[in-house]
């Protein structure tokens, strides 16, 4: 068996490369994190009794009958997400108010006791089915803080929370992400006692609780475990940004793929931001929906800096996305097509690199422009600074660039510079930056270029899976 495995590994290597690929540098993503990185852009949906009470944090005392989205249409949501270019959706199955959007068998505080569809409806099921129909991945947000439940603060509540995870993770197909919010403890209804409850330390016993997720949905990334919060709700991550993080949180080691001896683990950033000022729908914010330009800026400062973007769109009281929100989503999708629809890599006539691993074409500069995600340009071990030069067939207008590291072998790049060659043969700097990771997107003014040059400096030999140049026709919102 071992021999067969060795042979299977050896054959492709022997066919395509004469020298060994670079060894991994630092921590590397798990398989589930790699899938998550590829998902890049998805929707967040905040919907509960708050939508009908004009609240952000429901106290937990709302009458379930208030939840009655008379024109609820999950497909309308999903079509708008698709139009924006999103690849998934995460729904608040339960927010802090404790109201469940699915008919949980573990509480009465859910859609089954609402007016909506005479208590026979299931928002989680409807959104999951619509997502599946339109090819979007699905995930849920299950708030650990529950301002409705009497048991909150006791161990019994933690068992209840685990039971709810079990319901959600067994009844609604494959999930790509589970969101466990960080907001916790405080005043609430708590079964009518209306008091203040504080929780301490590792109340939720995350190491054990999240094993439920690992067991039932091994491909789902856990927000706050596999993935970390970017630190703000404004739509950006700082630069430089490294996915390698000190492995401090040993309580999570049980479910997280780390050993207690690991100094660092791979934990990428997720940028959560709302299309409106609030997370929930408020009529008064209809004129404050983010513009296409604003959303595009967020796209660049999140996905374009190696993070994932989870953009919240709150449905209105009818259970629909409001028209302003749909307009911005459709506009964003169109803008993204104009930004990245015209890749100039097909114009490349010649590629050179200051160093190519083992002088082997299998690691040559054209491997970064071939559109394949598993091939890369790499240098020899010890060569941590290198330049690739691409010459176009003819002078071409360039104004956007994308660079991606081959992250299955870790994150390495600490700085880069992009230059363009003018008609006198002079090289002009058009962009510089620090870290790259999964993806770096840059925009610069139109440049009539004969060629493009990218210089990379890294902590170990650079391994670059994608370098693309674009001619964007997006002129900003008219
Ligand atoms: C926060 C929550 O308190 C907000 O209501 C919202 O759900 C946001 C995404 O996370 O911590």
Short mmCIF file of C-alpha atoms and ligand atoms in Angstrom, two decimals:
data_model
loop_
_atom_site.label_atom_id
_atom_site.label_comp_id
_atom_site.label_asym_id
_atom_site.label_seq_id
_atom_site.Cartn_x
_atom_site.Cartn_y
_atom_site.Cartn_z
CA UNK A 1 0.00 0.00 0.00
CA UNK A 2 2.76 2.41 0.99
CA UNK A 3 4.61 1.66 -2.22
CA UNK A 4 1.49 2.42 -4.24
CA UNK A 5 1.04 5.73 -2.46
CA UNK A 6 4.66 6.66 -3.00
CA UNK A 7 4.36 5.80 -6.69
CA UNK A 8 1.19 7.91 -7.04
CA UNK A 9 2.93 10.88 -5.45
CA UNK A 10 6.11 10.39 -7.39
CA UNK A 11 4.62 10.08 -10.89
CA UNK A 12 3.18 13.62 -11.20
CA UNK A 13 6.32 15.10 -9.60
CA UNK A 14 8.57 13.22 -11.97
CA UNK A 15 6.50 14.28 -14.96
CA UNK A 16 6.29 17.95 -14.19
CA UNK A 17 9.17 18.97 -11.96
CA UNK A 18 12.81 18.02 -11.74
CA UNK A 19 13.38 19.55 -8.33
CA UNK A 20 11.44 19.24 -5.12
CA UNK A 21 8.73 21.75 -4.32
CA UNK A 22 9.42 24.18 -1.47
CA UNK A 23 8.79 22.89 2.02
CA UNK A 24 5.90 24.47 3.92
CA UNK A 25 6.76 27.69 5.74
CA UNK A 26 5.18 28.26 9.16
CA UNK A 27 1.61 27.13 9.86
CA UNK A 28 -0.54 26.19 6.86
CA UNK A 29 -4.32 26.20 6.39
CA UNK A 30 -6.38 23.08 7.07
CA UNK A 31 -8.45 21.61 4.24
CA UNK A 32 -11.59 23.27 5.59
CA UNK A 33 -9.82 26.63 5.81
CA UNK A 34 -8.62 26.29 2.20
CA UNK A 35 -12.21 25.76 1.04
CA UNK A 36 -13.25 28.73 3.15
CA UNK A 37 -10.56 30.95 1.59
CA UNK A 38 -11.94 30.09 -1.84
CA UNK A 39 -15.44 31.14 -0.78
CA UNK A 40 -14.17 34.74 -0.32
CA UNK A 41 -17.43 36.70 -0.53
CA UNK A 42 -20.77 35.84 1.05
CA UNK A 43 -23.88 37.28 2.62
CA UNK A 44 -24.80 37.69 6.25
CA UNK A 45 -28.51 37.80 7.07
CA UNK A 46 -29.82 39.33 10.29
CA UNK A 47 -33.50 38.56 10.67
CA UNK A 48 -35.58 37.96 13.81
CA UNK A 49 -38.20 39.70 16.00
CA UNK A 50 -35.88 42.75 15.99
CA UNK A 51 -36.85 43.33 12.35
CA UNK A 52 -40.44 43.89 13.45
CA UNK A 53 -39.60 45.81 16.63
CA UNK A 54 -37.07 48.15 15.05
CA UNK A 55 -34.36 46.92 17.43
CA UNK A 56 -30.73 45.83 17.18
CA UNK A 57 -30.53 43.78 20.38
CA UNK A 58 -33.92 42.34 21.31
CA UNK A 59 -34.41 41.98 25.06
CA UNK A 60 -35.82 38.47 24.61
CA UNK A 61 -39.39 39.34 25.55
CA UNK A 62 -40.93 39.90 22.11
CA UNK A 63 -44.19 38.08 21.39
CA UNK A 64 -43.39 35.42 18.76
CA UNK A 65 -46.48 36.54 16.85
CA UNK A 66 -44.75 39.72 15.92
CA UNK A 67 -42.59 37.69 13.54
CA UNK A 68 -44.72 37.69 10.38
CA UNK A 69 -42.88 38.37 7.11
CA UNK A 70 -45.91 38.47 4.83
CA UNK A 71 -44.05 38.28 1.51
CA UNK A 72 -41.03 36.23 2.61
CA UNK A 73 -39.10 35.00 -0.42
CA UNK A 74 -35.69 33.43 0.17
CA UNK A 75 -35.11 33.18 -3.58
CA UNK A 76 -35.35 36.96 -3.91
CA UNK A 77 -32.50 37.24 -1.38
CA UNK A 78 -30.39 34.60 -3.04
CA UNK A 79 -30.83 36.05 -6.52
CA UNK A 80 -29.55 39.42 -5.26
CA UNK A 81 -26.58 37.70 -3.57
CA UNK A 82 -25.75 35.89 -6.80
CA UNK A 83 -25.99 39.14 -8.74
CA UNK A 84 -23.43 40.66 -6.34
CA UNK A 85 -21.00 37.81 -7.00
CA UNK A 86 -21.40 36.15 -3.60
CA UNK A 87 -20.67 32.48 -3.08
CA UNK A 88 -22.50 31.75 0.15
CA UNK A 89 -24.81 32.90 2.90
CA UNK A 90 -24.76 32.77 6.70
CA UNK A 91 -28.15 33.22 8.39
CA UNK A 92 -28.89 34.24 12.00
CA UNK A 93 -30.77 31.10 12.99
CA UNK A 94 -30.90 32.68 16.48
CA UNK A 95 -29.74 36.15 17.51
CA UNK A 96 -29.32 37.41 21.09
CA UNK A 97 -33.13 37.73 21.50
CA UNK A 98 -33.27 33.92 21.53
CA UNK A 99 -36.00 33.61 18.88
CA UNK A 100 -35.34 30.64 16.57
CA UNK A 101 -35.92 30.89 12.84
CA UNK A 102 -36.40 27.14 12.65
CA UNK A 103 -39.00 25.05 14.52
CA UNK A 104 -36.59 23.85 17.21
CA UNK A 105 -37.84 20.93 19.29
CA UNK A 106 -35.89 22.33 22.25
CA UNK A 107 -37.79 25.58 22.83
CA UNK A 108 -41.18 27.15 22.21
CA UNK A 109 -39.60 30.45 21.32
CA UNK A 110 -39.47 30.00 17.57
CA UNK A 111 -41.28 30.36 14.25
CA UNK A 112 -43.55 27.49 15.25
CA UNK A 113 -45.33 29.83 17.68
CA UNK A 114 -45.50 32.78 15.31
CA UNK A 115 -48.29 33.97 13.06
CA UNK A 116 -46.09 33.41 10.04
CA UNK A 117 -47.46 30.48 8.00
CA UNK A 118 -49.58 29.56 11.01
CA UNK A 119 -46.48 28.31 12.76
CA UNK A 120 -45.67 25.81 10.01
CA UNK A 121 -42.83 27.71 8.40
CA UNK A 122 -39.07 27.30 8.63
CA UNK A 123 -36.86 30.22 7.58
CA UNK A 124 -33.62 28.25 8.00
CA UNK A 125 -34.92 25.48 5.72
CA UNK A 126 -36.22 27.91 3.11
CA UNK A 127 -32.94 29.84 2.92
CA UNK A 128 -30.89 26.65 2.81
CA UNK A 129 -32.99 25.29 -0.07
CA UNK A 130 -32.81 28.56 -2.02
CA UNK A 131 -29.04 28.72 -1.49
CA UNK A 132 -28.66 25.16 -2.74
CA UNK A 133 -30.84 25.84 -5.77
CA UNK A 134 -28.65 28.78 -6.80
CA UNK A 135 -25.35 27.11 -5.96
CA UNK A 136 -24.49 29.12 -2.83
CA UNK A 137 -22.86 27.63 0.25
CA UNK A 138 -24.80 27.80 3.50
CA UNK A 139 -23.97 28.49 7.12
CA UNK A 140 -25.66 29.55 10.35
CA UNK A 141 -25.16 32.05 13.16
CA UNK A 142 -26.27 30.69 16.51
CA UNK A 143 -25.92 33.31 19.22
CA UNK A 144 -24.49 31.83 22.41
CA UNK A 145 -25.97 34.74 24.37
CA UNK A 146 -29.71 34.14 24.74
CA UNK A 147 -31.68 36.90 26.44
CA UNK A 148 -34.90 34.91 26.37
CA UNK A 149 -34.00 31.59 27.92
CA UNK A 150 -34.45 31.06 31.65
CA UNK A 151 -31.53 28.63 31.70
CA UNK A 152 -28.97 31.14 30.44
CA UNK A 153 -25.98 31.17 32.79
CA UNK A 154 -26.38 27.55 33.92
CA UNK A 155 -24.78 24.38 32.55
CA UNK A 156 -28.23 23.27 31.38
CA UNK A 157 -28.25 26.18 28.95
CA UNK A 158 -24.90 25.08 27.49
CA UNK A 159 -26.46 21.64 26.87
CA UNK A 160 -29.42 23.40 25.23
CA UNK A 161 -27.03 25.37 23.00
CA UNK A 162 -25.25 22.16 21.97
CA UNK A 163 -28.63 20.55 21.25
CA UNK A 164 -29.55 23.46 19.00
CA UNK A 165 -26.24 23.11 17.18
CA UNK A 166 -27.07 19.44 16.69
CA UNK A 167 -30.47 20.25 15.24
CA UNK A 168 -29.10 22.83 12.83
CA UNK A 169 -26.08 20.81 11.76
CA UNK A 170 -28.04 17.64 11.03
CA UNK A 171 -31.17 19.01 9.37
CA UNK A 172 -29.93 21.59 6.87
CA UNK A 173 -27.30 20.03 4.63
CA UNK A 174 -23.61 20.79 4.42
CA UNK A 175 -22.40 24.00 6.03
CA UNK A 176 -19.25 25.98 5.25
CA UNK A 177 -19.25 28.19 8.33
CA UNK A 178 -20.78 28.38 11.79
CA UNK A 179 -20.86 31.81 13.44
CA UNK A 180 -20.65 31.95 17.21
CA UNK A 181 -20.94 35.54 18.16
CA UNK A 182 -18.73 37.12 20.82
CA UNK A 183 -21.35 39.40 22.45
CA UNK A 184 -22.22 37.92 25.81
CA UNK A 185 -24.04 38.35 29.07
CA UNK A 186 -25.94 41.35 30.38
CA UNK A 187 -29.53 42.19 31.07
CA UNK A 188 -32.36 40.28 29.50
CA UNK A 189 -35.78 38.74 29.88
CA UNK A 190 -34.44 35.32 30.97
CA UNK A 191 -37.78 33.54 31.27
CA UNK A 192 -39.45 36.59 32.80
CA UNK A 193 -36.93 37.25 35.58
CA UNK A 194 -35.73 40.37 33.75
CA UNK A 195 -32.33 40.62 35.34
CA UNK A 196 -28.63 41.04 34.67
CA UNK A 197 -26.62 37.86 34.04
CA UNK A 198 -22.89 37.75 33.61
CA UNK A 199 -21.02 34.71 32.48
CA UNK A 200 -17.44 33.97 33.38
CA UNK A 201 -14.39 32.33 31.89
CA UNK A 202 -15.02 29.47 29.52
CA UNK A 203 -18.73 29.23 30.37
CA UNK A 204 -19.62 27.66 27.01
CA UNK A 205 -16.74 25.13 27.27
CA UNK A 206 -15.90 25.87 23.67
CA UNK A 207 -13.42 23.01 23.38
CA UNK A 208 -16.25 20.53 24.00
CA UNK A 209 -19.12 22.53 22.48
CA UNK A 210 -17.33 23.00 19.19
CA UNK A 211 -16.61 19.29 18.97
CA UNK A 212 -20.30 19.06 18.00
CA UNK A 213 -19.46 21.09 14.91
CA UNK A 214 -16.38 19.03 14.11
CA UNK A 215 -18.34 15.82 14.48
CA UNK A 216 -21.40 16.84 12.47
CA UNK A 217 -19.95 19.30 9.94
CA UNK A 218 -16.24 18.57 9.54
CA UNK A 219 -15.92 21.01 6.64
CA UNK A 220 -17.42 23.98 8.46
CA UNK A 221 -15.11 26.72 9.70
CA UNK A 222 -15.96 28.10 13.12
CA UNK A 223 -15.96 31.86 13.47
CA UNK A 224 -13.81 32.59 16.50
CA UNK A 225 -11.82 29.36 16.04
CA UNK A 226 -10.76 28.56 12.48
CA UNK A 227 -11.43 32.12 11.47
CA UNK A 228 -10.91 35.31 13.44
CA UNK A 229 -12.71 38.61 13.63
CA UNK A 230 -10.98 41.43 11.79
CA UNK A 231 -11.40 43.70 14.82
CA UNK A 232 -13.87 46.23 13.42
CA UNK A 233 -17.26 46.37 11.70
CA UNK A 234 -16.25 48.96 9.12
CA UNK A 235 -15.07 46.70 6.32
CA UNK A 236 -11.29 46.38 6.37
CA UNK A 237 -8.27 44.61 7.74
CA UNK A 238 -5.04 46.36 8.56
CA UNK A 239 -1.86 45.74 6.64
CA UNK A 240 0.44 43.95 7.01
CA UNK A 241 -1.78 41.00 7.94
CA UNK A 242 -0.39 37.58 8.75
CA UNK A 243 -2.56 34.46 9.02
CA UNK A 244 0.04 32.88 11.30
CA UNK A 245 -1.13 33.65 14.81
CA UNK A 246 0.31 32.80 18.22
CA UNK A 247 -1.40 29.69 19.48
CA UNK A 248 -2.69 31.16 22.72
CA UNK A 249 -6.10 29.62 22.93
CA UNK A 250 -5.29 26.15 24.16
CA UNK A 251 -8.85 25.62 25.41
CA UNK A 252 -9.82 25.27 21.77
CA UNK A 253 -7.12 22.76 20.90
CA UNK A 254 -9.49 19.88 21.39
CA UNK A 255 -11.52 20.78 18.35
CA UNK A 256 -9.11 23.07 16.59
CA UNK A 257 -6.40 21.36 14.60
CA UNK A 258 -3.51 22.39 16.74
CA UNK A 259 -1.19 20.75 19.17
CA UNK A 260 -0.53 22.37 22.49
CA UNK A 261 3.10 22.62 21.41
CA UNK A 262 2.35 24.61 18.23
CA UNK A 263 3.78 28.09 18.54
CA UNK A 264 1.62 29.44 15.74
CA UNK A 265 -1.51 28.35 13.90
CA UNK A 266 -3.19 29.50 10.69
CA UNK A 267 -6.16 31.73 11.49
CA UNK A 268 -7.34 33.93 8.64
CA UNK A 269 -9.47 37.06 9.02
CA UNK A 270 -13.11 37.56 8.19
CA UNK A 271 -14.44 41.07 7.65
CA UNK A 272 -18.07 41.44 8.80
CA UNK A 273 -19.83 44.61 7.79
CA UNK A 274 -23.41 45.66 7.08
CA UNK A 275 -24.76 47.25 3.92
CA UNK A 276 -26.68 49.57 6.28
CA UNK A 277 -25.65 51.21 9.57
CA UNK A 278 -27.48 48.53 11.59
CA UNK A 279 -27.34 44.76 11.38
CA UNK A 280 -31.15 44.58 11.33
CA UNK A 281 -33.58 46.37 9.02
CA UNK A 282 -34.75 49.84 10.03
CA UNK A 283 -37.00 51.87 7.74
CA UNK A 284 -35.14 54.99 8.88
CA UNK A 285 -31.93 53.70 7.29
CA UNK A 286 -33.30 53.25 3.77
CA UNK A 287 -31.36 56.27 2.60
CA UNK A 288 -28.15 55.04 4.25
CA UNK A 289 -27.56 51.92 2.16
CA UNK A 290 -23.93 51.70 1.04
CA UNK A 291 -23.24 52.78 -2.53
CA UNK A 292 -21.56 50.60 -5.16
CA UNK A 293 -18.35 52.64 -4.84
CA UNK A 294 -18.37 52.22 -1.08
CA UNK A 295 -18.93 48.46 -1.36
CA UNK A 296 -16.18 48.16 -3.95
CA UNK A 297 -13.82 49.98 -1.59
CA UNK A 298 -14.70 47.44 1.11
CA UNK A 299 -14.09 44.62 -1.36
CA UNK A 300 -10.57 45.93 -1.94
CA UNK A 301 -9.82 46.46 1.75
CA UNK A 302 -11.05 43.00 2.77
CA UNK A 303 -10.84 40.38 -0.01
CA UNK A 304 -8.18 42.50 -1.67
CA UNK A 305 -6.07 42.19 1.49
CA UNK A 306 -6.38 38.44 1.86
CA UNK A 307 -9.48 38.30 4.12
CA UNK A 308 -12.98 37.00 3.45
CA UNK A 309 -15.91 39.41 3.30
CA UNK A 310 -19.25 38.62 4.93
CA UNK A 311 -21.60 41.44 3.90
CA UNK A 312 -24.81 41.78 5.89
CA UNK A 313 -28.09 42.52 4.12
CA UNK A 314 -31.06 42.71 6.50
CA UNK A 315 -34.44 41.69 5.07
CA UNK A 316 -37.34 44.08 5.73
CA UNK A 317 -40.61 43.36 7.55
CA UNK A 318 -42.12 41.81 4.43
CA UNK A 319 -39.25 39.32 4.41
CA UNK A 320 -37.64 40.81 1.31
CA UNK A 321 -34.44 42.69 0.57
CA UNK A 322 -35.36 46.35 0.17
CA UNK A 323 -35.00 47.80 -3.32
CA UNK A 324 -32.09 50.11 -2.33
CA UNK A 325 -30.11 47.13 -1.09
CA UNK A 326 -30.84 45.10 -4.22
CA UNK A 327 -29.74 48.01 -6.39
CA UNK A 328 -26.39 48.27 -4.61
CA UNK A 329 -25.84 44.50 -4.75
CA UNK A 330 -26.57 44.34 -8.46
CA UNK A 331 -24.39 47.38 -9.04
CA UNK A 332 -21.52 45.77 -7.14
CA UNK A 333 -21.76 42.58 -9.21
CA UNK A 334 -21.64 44.61 -12.41
CA UNK A 335 -18.71 46.68 -11.13
CA UNK A 336 -16.76 43.54 -10.22
CA UNK A 337 -17.27 42.17 -13.72
CA UNK A 338 -15.96 45.43 -15.15
CA UNK A 339 -13.04 45.43 -12.71
CA UNK A 340 -11.83 41.88 -13.29
CA UNK A 341 -13.57 40.70 -16.47
CA UNK A 342 -10.77 41.71 -18.80
CA UNK A 343 -7.65 39.81 -17.74
CA UNK A 344 -4.60 40.80 -19.76
CA UNK A 345 -2.55 37.69 -19.09
CA UNK A 346 -3.49 36.39 -22.54
CA UNK A 347 -1.48 39.35 -23.90
CA UNK A 348 1.75 38.12 -22.32
CA UNK A 349 4.38 37.32 -24.97
CA UNK A 350 7.38 36.71 -22.74
CA UNK A 351 8.04 35.97 -19.08
CA UNK A 352 11.33 36.13 -17.19
CA UNK A 353 12.24 35.69 -13.55
CA UNK A 354 15.36 36.73 -11.67
CA UNK A 355 15.26 33.26 -10.14
CA UNK A 356 13.28 30.10 -10.86
CA UNK A 357 13.47 27.14 -8.56
CA UNK A 358 16.05 24.69 -9.89
CA UNK A 359 15.80 26.53 -13.22
CA UNK A 360 12.88 24.23 -13.74
CA UNK A 361 10.02 25.45 -15.96
CA UNK A 362 7.58 23.68 -13.66
CA UNK A 363 8.22 26.59 -11.22
CA UNK A 364 8.69 29.26 -13.89
CA UNK A 365 7.01 32.70 -14.06
CA UNK A 366 4.34 31.53 -16.53
CA UNK A 367 3.00 29.24 -13.79
CA UNK A 368 1.74 32.36 -12.02
CA UNK A 369 -0.17 33.57 -15.06
CA UNK A 370 -1.64 30.28 -16.33
CA UNK A 371 -4.94 30.70 -14.43
CA UNK A 372 -4.39 27.43 -12.55
CA UNK A 373 -4.58 27.58 -8.81
CA UNK A 374 -2.29 24.65 -8.11
CA UNK A 375 0.70 25.80 -10.16
CA UNK A 376 3.11 28.48 -9.01
CA UNK A 377 6.25 30.41 -9.65
CA UNK A 378 8.80 29.63 -6.93
CA UNK A 379 12.43 30.46 -6.29
CA UNK A 380 15.30 28.45 -4.87
CA UNK A 381 15.50 28.00 -1.13
CA UNK A 382 17.30 30.99 0.36
CA UNK A 383 16.33 33.33 -2.49
CA UNK A 384 13.78 35.47 -0.67
CA UNK A 385 13.76 38.45 -2.99
CA UNK A 386 13.00 38.03 -6.67
CA UNK A 387 11.48 39.75 -9.68
CA UNK A 388 9.27 38.52 -12.50
CA UNK A 389 8.93 40.46 -15.72
CA UNK A 390 6.13 40.00 -18.24
CA UNK A 391 6.24 41.56 -21.69
CA UNK A 392 2.96 42.15 -23.53
CA UNK A 393 2.47 41.37 -27.20
CA UNK A 394 1.60 45.02 -27.68
CA UNK A 395 1.18 48.15 -25.60
CA UNK A 396 -1.84 47.65 -23.36
CA UNK A 397 -3.80 49.79 -20.88
CA UNK A 398 -3.37 48.30 -17.40
CA UNK A 399 -4.99 49.61 -14.19
CA UNK A 400 -5.58 46.62 -11.85
CA UNK A 401 -3.50 43.73 -10.56
CA UNK A 402 -4.07 40.62 -8.51
CA UNK A 403 -1.40 38.57 -6.72
CA UNK A 404 -1.95 35.33 -4.79
CA UNK A 405 0.41 33.23 -2.74
CA UNK A 406 0.17 29.46 -2.85
CA UNK A 407 -1.09 29.32 0.73
CA UNK A 408 -1.13 25.51 1.09
CA UNK A 409 2.61 26.08 1.65
CA UNK A 410 2.10 29.00 4.05
CA UNK A 411 2.19 32.77 3.92
CA UNK A 412 5.58 34.28 3.07
CA UNK A 413 5.46 37.62 1.26
CA UNK A 414 6.23 40.68 3.38
CA UNK A 415 6.40 43.31 0.63
CA UNK A 416 5.91 43.73 -3.10
CA UNK A 417 6.28 46.33 -5.79
CA UNK A 418 4.58 46.49 -9.18
CA UNK A 419 6.10 48.48 -12.03
CA UNK A 420 4.96 49.13 -15.57
CA UNK A 421 7.16 49.80 -18.57
CA UNK A 422 6.41 52.88 -20.67
CA UNK A 423 7.05 53.41 -24.37
CA UNK A 424 10.58 54.68 -23.67
CA UNK A 425 11.47 51.48 -21.92
CA UNK A 426 11.40 53.13 -18.46
CA UNK A 427 9.97 51.29 -15.50
CA UNK A 428 7.50 53.25 -13.35
CA UNK A 429 6.22 52.12 -10.01
CA UNK A 430 2.41 51.76 -10.06
CA UNK A 431 1.80 50.00 -6.74
CA UNK A 432 3.52 48.79 -3.60
CA UNK A 433 2.27 46.83 -0.65
CA UNK A 434 3.14 44.56 2.22
CA UNK A 435 1.49 41.17 2.84
CA UNK A 436 -0.38 39.14 0.18
CA UNK A 437 -1.59 35.77 1.52
CA UNK A 438 -4.68 34.38 -0.22
CA UNK A 439 -5.16 37.45 -2.43
CA UNK A 440 -3.98 40.97 -3.01
CA UNK A 441 -5.92 43.34 -5.27
CA UNK A 442 -4.54 46.71 -6.29
CA UNK A 443 -5.88 49.53 -8.43
CA UNK A 444 -3.84 52.26 -10.07
CA UNK A 445 -4.46 54.85 -12.79
CA UNK A 446 -4.49 53.72 -16.45
CA UNK A 447 -0.98 52.95 -17.66
CA UNK A 448 -0.06 52.29 -21.29
CA UNK A 449 2.32 49.43 -20.60
CA UNK A 450 4.66 47.35 -22.72
CA UNK A 451 5.36 45.12 -19.80
CA UNK A 452 4.84 44.60 -16.07
CA UNK A 453 7.39 43.79 -13.40
CA UNK A 454 6.65 42.43 -9.93
CA UNK A 455 9.27 42.36 -7.19
CA UNK A 456 8.61 40.25 -4.15
CA UNK A 457 10.33 40.11 -0.78
CA UNK A 458 9.40 37.24 1.49
CA UNK A 459 10.28 35.50 4.75
CA UNK A 460 11.17 32.38 2.75
CA UNK A 461 11.40 31.63 -0.97
CA UNK A 462 8.26 33.15 -2.58
CA UNK A 463 5.63 30.73 -3.91
CA UNK A 464 3.23 32.71 -6.09
CA UNK A 465 0.25 30.95 -7.65
CA UNK A 466 -1.29 33.92 -9.42
CA UNK A 467 -0.22 37.21 -10.92
CA UNK A 468 -2.90 38.80 -13.11
CA UNK A 469 -3.18 42.18 -14.76
CA UNK A 470 -6.48 43.74 -15.76
CA UNK A 471 -7.93 46.56 -17.74
CA UNK A 472 -10.93 47.75 -15.75
CA UNK A 473 -13.61 49.76 -17.50
CA UNK A 474 -15.41 50.62 -14.25
CA UNK A 475 -15.62 54.38 -14.06
CA UNK A 476 -17.22 54.72 -10.64
CA UNK A 477 -20.85 55.18 -9.78
CA UNK A 478 -22.55 57.61 -12.18
C1 LIG B 1 -22.19 41.43 17.09
C2 LIG B 1 -23.65 41.35 17.53
O1 LIG B 1 -23.84 41.87 18.82
C3 LIG B 1 -24.43 42.13 16.51
O2 LIG B 1 -25.79 42.23 16.81
C4 LIG B 1 -24.24 41.40 15.18
O3 LIG B 1 -24.84 40.12 15.23
C5 LIG B 1 -22.76 41.30 14.85
C6 LIG B 1 -22.48 40.53 13.59
O4 LIG B 1 -22.05 40.72 15.90
O5 LIG B 1 -21.34 40.97 18.06
#
